[in-house]
């Protein structure tokens, strides 16, 4: 999932790659980041809403078809 515009995440290169002290700005969420599950839920929710599924009030992770 693409990171939101208001969020910046940086990472350093693994040992043995490039020069020490160089950091990279991530443009996509990476598995293992604390934010990754939230980004995945947001992307999944957007897709489910586009196909007319609605989240229920008691559990926003549960979607129903009201038809």
PDB file of C-alpha atoms in Angstrom:
ATOM      1  CA  UNK A   1       0.000   0.000   0.000  1.00  0.00           C
ATOM      2  CA  UNK A   2       1.193   3.499  -0.777  1.00  0.00           C
ATOM      3  CA  UNK A   3       1.988   5.610   2.262  1.00  0.00           C
ATOM      4  CA  UNK A   4      -0.318   8.562   2.946  1.00  0.00           C
ATOM      5  CA  UNK A   5       0.981  12.005   1.936  1.00  0.00           C
ATOM      6  CA  UNK A   6       1.159  13.141   5.565  1.00  0.00           C
ATOM      7  CA  UNK A   7       3.393  10.235   6.614  1.00  0.00           C
ATOM      8  CA  UNK A   8       7.120   9.889   5.956  1.00  0.00           C
ATOM      9  CA  UNK A   9       9.064   6.722   6.770  1.00  0.00           C
ATOM     10  CA  UNK A  10      12.815   6.383   6.380  1.00  0.00           C
ATOM     11  CA  UNK A  11      15.051   3.334   6.609  1.00  0.00           C
ATOM     12  CA  UNK A  12      18.779   2.737   6.537  1.00  0.00           C
ATOM     13  CA  UNK A  13      20.449   0.396   4.084  1.00  0.00           C
ATOM     14  CA  UNK A  14      21.303  -3.112   5.260  1.00  0.00           C
ATOM     15  CA  UNK A  15      24.878  -3.689   6.450  1.00  0.00           C
ATOM     16  CA  UNK A  16      27.179  -4.115   3.474  1.00  0.00           C
ATOM     17  CA  UNK A  17      25.033  -2.134   1.023  1.00  0.00           C
ATOM     18  CA  UNK A  18      26.148   1.339  -0.020  1.00  0.00           C
ATOM     19  CA  UNK A  19      27.716   3.909   2.234  1.00  0.00           C
ATOM     20  CA  UNK A  20      27.107   4.106   5.982  1.00  0.00           C
ATOM     21  CA  UNK A  21      24.779   6.921   7.004  1.00  0.00           C
ATOM     22  CA  UNK A  22      22.676   6.811   3.837  1.00  0.00           C
ATOM     23  CA  UNK A  23      18.914   6.554   4.442  1.00  0.00           C
ATOM     24  CA  UNK A  24      16.053   5.868   2.056  1.00  0.00           C
ATOM     25  CA  UNK A  25      12.590   7.431   2.059  1.00  0.00           C
ATOM     26  CA  UNK A  26       9.929   4.744   1.581  1.00  0.00           C
ATOM     27  CA  UNK A  27       7.034   5.357  -0.814  1.00  0.00           C
ATOM     28  CA  UNK A  28       5.240   2.088  -0.022  1.00  0.00           C
ATOM     29  CA  UNK A  29       4.413   0.403   3.250  1.00  0.00           C
ATOM     30  CA  UNK A  30       6.740  -2.465   4.084  1.00  0.00           C
ATOM     31  CA  UNK A  31       5.806  -5.710   5.816  1.00  0.00           C
ATOM     32  CA  UNK A  32       7.008  -5.523   9.398  1.00  0.00           C
ATOM     33  CA  UNK A  33       6.425  -1.811   9.908  1.00  0.00           C
ATOM     34  CA  UNK A  34       4.081  -0.873  12.723  1.00  0.00           C
ATOM     35  CA  UNK A  35       1.912   1.038  10.216  1.00  0.00           C
ATOM     36  CA  UNK A  36       1.616  -1.858   7.704  1.00  0.00           C
ATOM     37  CA  UNK A  37      -1.589  -3.441   9.115  1.00  0.00           C
ATOM     38  CA  UNK A  38      -3.380  -0.086   9.172  1.00  0.00           C
ATOM     39  CA  UNK A  39      -2.336   0.690   5.585  1.00  0.00           C
ATOM     40  CA  UNK A  40      -3.539  -2.748   4.488  1.00  0.00           C
ATOM     41  CA  UNK A  41      -6.906  -2.285   6.256  1.00  0.00           C
ATOM     42  CA  UNK A  42      -7.377   1.149   4.666  1.00  0.00           C
ATOM     43  CA  UNK A  43      -6.631  -0.205   1.178  1.00  0.00           C
ATOM     44  CA  UNK A  44      -8.899  -3.230   1.686  1.00  0.00           C
ATOM     45  CA  UNK A  45     -11.703  -1.075   3.128  1.00  0.00           C
ATOM     46  CA  UNK A  46     -11.571   1.278   0.139  1.00  0.00           C
ATOM     47  CA  UNK A  47     -11.961  -1.693  -2.227  1.00  0.00           C
ATOM     48  CA  UNK A  48     -14.833  -3.220  -0.271  1.00  0.00           C
ATOM     49  CA  UNK A  49     -16.682   0.100  -0.112  1.00  0.00           C
ATOM     50  CA  UNK A  50     -16.288   0.487  -3.898  1.00  0.00           C
ATOM     51  CA  UNK A  51     -18.211  -2.772  -4.385  1.00  0.00           C
ATOM     52  CA  UNK A  52     -21.035  -1.489  -2.136  1.00  0.00           C
ATOM     53  CA  UNK A  53     -20.148  -3.310   1.080  1.00  0.00           C
ATOM     54  CA  UNK A  54     -20.650  -1.323   4.279  1.00  0.00           C
ATOM     55  CA  UNK A  55     -18.685  -1.596   7.551  1.00  0.00           C
ATOM     56  CA  UNK A  56     -20.861  -2.214  10.595  1.00  0.00           C
ATOM     57  CA  UNK A  57     -20.777   0.266  13.483  1.00  0.00           C
ATOM     58  CA  UNK A  58     -19.776  -2.249  16.177  1.00  0.00           C
ATOM     59  CA  UNK A  59     -16.800  -3.620  14.211  1.00  0.00           C
ATOM     60  CA  UNK A  60     -15.430  -1.489  11.355  1.00  0.00           C
ATOM     61  CA  UNK A  61     -13.422  -4.502  10.141  1.00  0.00           C
ATOM     62  CA  UNK A  62     -16.623  -6.407   9.358  1.00  0.00           C
ATOM     63  CA  UNK A  63     -18.374  -5.530   6.096  1.00  0.00           C
ATOM     64  CA  UNK A  64     -21.912  -6.484   5.072  1.00  0.00           C
ATOM     65  CA  UNK A  65     -23.957  -6.360   1.896  1.00  0.00           C
ATOM     66  CA  UNK A  66     -27.216  -4.561   2.723  1.00  0.00           C
ATOM     67  CA  UNK A  67     -29.019  -5.868  -0.368  1.00  0.00           C
TER      68      UNK A  67
END
